[in-house]
Coordinates of C-alpha atoms and ligand atoms in Angstrom, one line a residue:
X1 CA 151.5 54.4 -103.0
X2 CA 149.3 56.4 -100.6
X3 CA 147.2 57.4 -103.6
X4 CA 146.4 53.8 -104.6
X5 CA 145.6 52.9 -101.0
X6 CA 143.2 55.7 -100.6
X7 CA 141.7 55.5 -104.1
X8 CA 142.6 58.9 -105.1
X9 CA 140.1 60.3 -107.5
X10 CA 139.9 64.0 -107.0
X11 CA 141.3 66.9 -105.1
X12 CA 142.9 70.1 -105.4
X13 CA 146.7 70.9 -105.3
X14 CA 148.3 74.3 -104.9
X15 CA 152.0 74.7 -105.6
X16 CA 154.2 77.7 -105.8
X17 CA 157.7 77.5 -107.3
X18 CA 160.7 79.8 -108.1
X19 CA 161.0 81.2 -111.5
X20 CA 163.8 78.8 -112.5
X21 CA 161.6 75.7 -111.6
X22 CA 158.9 76.9 -114.1
X23 CA 161.2 75.3 -116.7
X24 CA 160.7 71.8 -115.4
X25 CA 157.5 71.4 -113.2
X26 CA 154.8 72.1 -115.8
X27 CA 156.1 69.3 -117.9
X28 CA 156.1 66.9 -115.0
X29 CA 152.5 67.7 -114.3
X30 CA 151.4 66.1 -117.6
X31 CA 151.9 62.4 -116.7
X32 CA 150.7 63.1 -113.1
X33 CA 147.5 64.7 -114.3
X34 CA 146.9 61.8 -116.9
X35 CA 147.1 59.3 -114.0
X36 CA 144.9 61.3 -111.7
X37 CA 142.5 63.1 -114.0
X38 CA 140.3 64.3 -111.1
X39 CA 143.1 66.4 -109.7
X40 CA 143.1 70.0 -110.3
X41 CA 146.3 72.0 -110.0
X42 CA 147.2 75.6 -109.4
X43 CA 150.6 76.4 -110.0
X44 CA 152.1 79.9 -109.1
X45 CA 155.6 81.1 -110.2
X46 CA 157.4 83.9 -108.4
X47 CA 160.8 84.5 -107.0
X48 CA 162.5 83.3 -103.8
X49 CA 161.0 86.1 -101.7
X50 CA 157.6 85.7 -103.2
X51 CA 157.6 81.9 -102.5
X52 CA 158.8 82.7 -98.8
X53 CA 155.8 85.1 -98.5
X54 CA 153.3 82.6 -99.5
X55 CA 154.9 80.0 -97.3
X56 CA 154.7 82.1 -94.2
X57 CA 150.8 82.8 -95.2
X58 CA 150.2 79.2 -95.6
X59 CA 148.8 79.8 -99.1
X60 CA 149.9 76.5 -100.7
X61 CA 150.5 72.8 -100.1
X62 CA 154.0 72.5 -101.5
X63 CA 156.7 75.0 -102.5
X64 CA 159.9 74.6 -104.7
X65 CA 162.9 76.6 -104.1
X66 CA 166.8 76.5 -103.8
X67 CA 167.4 78.0 -100.3
X68 CA 165.5 76.3 -97.6
X69 CA 164.5 78.9 -95.0
X70 CA 165.3 78.7 -91.2
X71 CA 162.0 80.3 -90.4
X72 CA 159.1 79.2 -90.6
X73 CA 159.7 75.6 -89.5
X74 CA 159.6 73.5 -92.7
X75 CA 160.1 69.9 -93.9
X76 CA 162.3 69.8 -96.9
X77 CA 162.9 67.2 -99.5
X78 CA 165.9 67.4 -102.1
X79 CA 164.5 67.4 -105.6
X80 CA 166.8 68.3 -108.5
X81 CA 170.1 69.9 -109.2
X82 CA 169.8 73.6 -110.4
X83 CA 173.2 74.6 -111.6
X84 CA 173.8 78.2 -112.3
X85 CA 175.8 79.1 -115.4
X86 CA 177.2 82.0 -117.2
X87 CA 175.3 82.9 -120.3
X88 CA 176.6 85.0 -123.3
X89 CA 175.5 85.6 -126.8
X90 CA 176.8 82.9 -129.1
X91 CA 179.0 85.5 -130.9
X92 CA 180.5 86.7 -127.7
X93 CA 184.4 86.5 -127.9
X94 CA 184.5 84.7 -124.7
X95 CA 182.2 81.9 -126.0
X96 CA 185.2 80.2 -127.6
X97 CA 187.5 80.5 -124.4
X98 CA 188.1 77.8 -122.0
X99 CA 188.7 78.1 -118.1
X100 CA 188.0 81.9 -118.2
X101 CA 189.1 83.3 -114.8
X102 CA 186.1 84.6 -112.9
X103 CA 187.6 88.0 -112.5
X104 CA 187.0 88.6 -116.3
X105 CA 183.2 88.7 -115.5
X106 CA 183.8 92.0 -114.1
X107 CA 184.7 93.5 -117.4
X108 CA 181.5 92.5 -119.1
X109 CA 178.2 94.4 -119.1
X110 CA 176.1 92.4 -116.7
X111 CA 172.4 91.8 -116.6
X112 CA 171.1 91.0 -113.1
X113 CA 167.9 89.5 -111.7
X114 CA 165.8 91.8 -109.4
X115 CA 166.3 91.8 -105.7
X116 CA 164.3 89.0 -104.0
X117 CA 165.6 86.6 -106.5
X118 CA 167.4 83.6 -105.2
X119 CA 169.4 83.4 -108.3
X120 CA 170.6 86.8 -107.6
X121 CA 171.5 86.1 -104.1
X122 CA 173.7 83.0 -105.2
X123 CA 175.4 85.3 -107.8
X124 CA 176.0 88.0 -105.3
X125 CA 177.5 85.5 -102.8
X126 CA 180.0 84.2 -105.4
X127 CA 180.9 87.6 -106.4
X128 CA 181.4 88.9 -102.9
X129 CA 183.6 86.0 -102.2
X130 CA 185.9 86.8 -105.1
X131 CA 185.6 90.6 -104.7
X132 CA 184.0 91.1 -107.9
X133 CA 181.9 94.1 -108.6
X134 CA 179.8 93.4 -111.7
X135 CA 179.2 96.2 -114.3
X136 CA 175.5 96.0 -114.0
X137 CA 173.9 97.4 -117.3
X138 CA 170.3 96.3 -116.5
X139 CA 168.1 94.7 -114.0
X140 CA 165.2 92.4 -115.2
X141 CA 162.8 90.6 -113.2
X142 CA 162.5 87.6 -115.8
X143 CA 164.7 84.9 -116.9
X144 CA 163.2 85.1 -120.5
X145 CA 163.5 88.8 -120.7
X146 CA 167.3 88.3 -119.7
X147 CA 167.8 85.7 -122.4
X148 CA 166.2 88.1 -125.0
X149 CA 168.7 90.8 -123.8
X150 CA 171.5 88.4 -123.9
X151 CA 170.4 87.4 -127.6
X152 CA 170.3 91.1 -128.3
X153 CA 173.8 91.7 -127.2
X154 CA 173.1 93.7 -124.0
X155 CA 175.6 91.6 -121.9
X156 CA 176.2 88.5 -120.1
X157 CA 174.2 87.0 -117.1
X158 CA 174.1 84.1 -114.7
X159 CA 171.0 81.9 -114.7
X160 CA 169.8 78.6 -113.9
X161 CA 170.8 76.1 -116.8
X162 CA 167.2 75.0 -116.8
X163 CA 166.4 78.3 -118.3
X164 CA 167.9 77.3 -121.7
X165 CA 166.8 73.5 -121.5
X166 CA 164.3 73.6 -124.4
X167 CA 166.6 75.4 -127.0
X168 CA 170.0 74.0 -125.4
X169 CA 173.4 75.7 -125.7
X170 CA 173.3 75.3 -129.4
X171 CA 170.9 78.2 -130.0
X172 CA 171.7 81.9 -129.8
X173 CA 172.8 81.7 -126.2
X174 CA 176.1 80.0 -125.2
X175 CA 177.3 78.7 -121.8
X176 CA 180.7 80.3 -121.0
X177 CA 183.3 78.0 -119.6
X178 CA 184.2 80.2 -116.4
X179 CA 186.2 79.0 -113.4
X180 CA 184.0 78.3 -110.3
X181 CA 181.0 77.5 -112.4
X182 CA 178.3 76.2 -112.4
X183 CA 177.3 77.4 -108.9
X184 CA 176.0 74.0 -107.5
X185 CA 172.5 74.9 -106.4
X186 CA 169.7 72.5 -105.7
X187 CA 166.0 72.6 -105.6
X188 CA 163.9 71.4 -102.6
X189 CA 160.4 70.6 -102.3
X190 CA 159.2 72.1 -98.9
X191 CA 156.0 72.5 -96.9
X192 CA 155.1 73.9 -93.5
X193 CA 156.4 71.3 -90.8
X194 CA 153.0 71.7 -88.9
X195 CA 150.9 71.1 -92.0
X196 CA 149.1 67.9 -92.5
X197 CA 149.6 67.2 -96.2
X198 CA 146.4 66.1 -98.1
X199 CA 146.5 62.8 -100.0
X200 CA 146.9 64.7 -103.3
X201 CA 149.9 66.6 -102.1
X202 CA 151.6 63.6 -100.5
X203 CA 151.1 61.8 -103.7
X204 CA 152.4 64.5 -105.7
X205 CA 155.5 64.9 -103.4
X206 CA 156.2 61.1 -103.8
X207 CA 155.7 61.5 -107.6
X208 CA 158.2 64.4 -107.8
X209 CA 160.9 62.5 -105.7
X210 CA 160.6 59.4 -107.9
X211 CA 159.2 59.4 -111.4
X212 CA 159.1 63.2 -111.7
X213 CA 162.8 63.4 -110.8
X214 CA 163.5 60.6 -113.4
X215 CA 161.6 62.4 -116.2
X216 CA 163.3 65.7 -115.4
X217 CA 166.7 64.2 -115.4
X218 CA 166.0 62.4 -118.7
X219 CA 164.8 65.3 -120.5
X220 CA 167.0 68.1 -119.2
X221 CA 170.7 67.9 -118.7
Ligands
LIG301 P1 164.6 82.9 -108.3 O1 164.8 81.4 -108.0 O2 165.8 83.5 -108.9 O3 163.5 82.8 -109.3 O4 164.2 83.6 -106.9 C1 165.8 81.1 -107.1 C2 165.8 79.6 -106.5 O5 166.3 78.7 -107.3 O6 165.5 79.3 -105.4

C-alpha cells in the first residue's frame, strides 16, 4: 500500500461523518490505529448539512455521508450500505404484522430528525412520493434520543439500521416490516476534488474500502 511504500509513521487525520456513521467508523479506527500507532485522528460527527458546511470550508481530509453533493466538486467512493428502517417499540401492535402498507405509517405518532439531517430528507422524499403526511409528535436531533423516545412509547421513527447494530432488533426496539422499506441508502467517502490527500488520508481511504468495509460488514448486518 501507499503507507508501506512511504513508511507511514505519523500524521494527523481529520474526518467528519454523518450521525449514522458514528455507529460504524469508531470501531474501524481501532485496527487502523493499532497498525499505525503514530497516526492521530480527529473524528467529528454532525448531520448532513453540518458535513457539507465543513466540506465547503475545507476543514477535513475525508467526509462520510449518504447524498453526494453536486457542489463543491468532490471525488466520491462508495463505502457501505446504510438502509433506513422503520423502528417501533417492541410491544407495538404493528411489530407482529407482515407487509404493513406504507400508508399505515400516517396513523402513527412519528418522531422525526431535525431539518438538515440526510435521514430526514430521505424519509421526506419517500413520504412525498406516497403522499403521506406523518403525524409528527416530536423532533429530535439525535438518533440515540429518538431510540429512547421509541423505547418510552412516544411513537415510531425511521432511522439507519446501523443505529441499533449493537443491541440488534431483539432489544426494546423492533424493525417493522413495512412495504417500500428499507430505504436503500449508501454511504460514500468523499473529499474535495482539488485536494491533494495526505499519505495518512490516502491510506485510511484505502483501508475503509477494503478491510474496514469487511470488518463493518462482518460485525453489523
Ligand atoms: P444524518 O445522516 O441524518 O445524520 O444527516 C444522513 C446520511 O446518512 O448522510
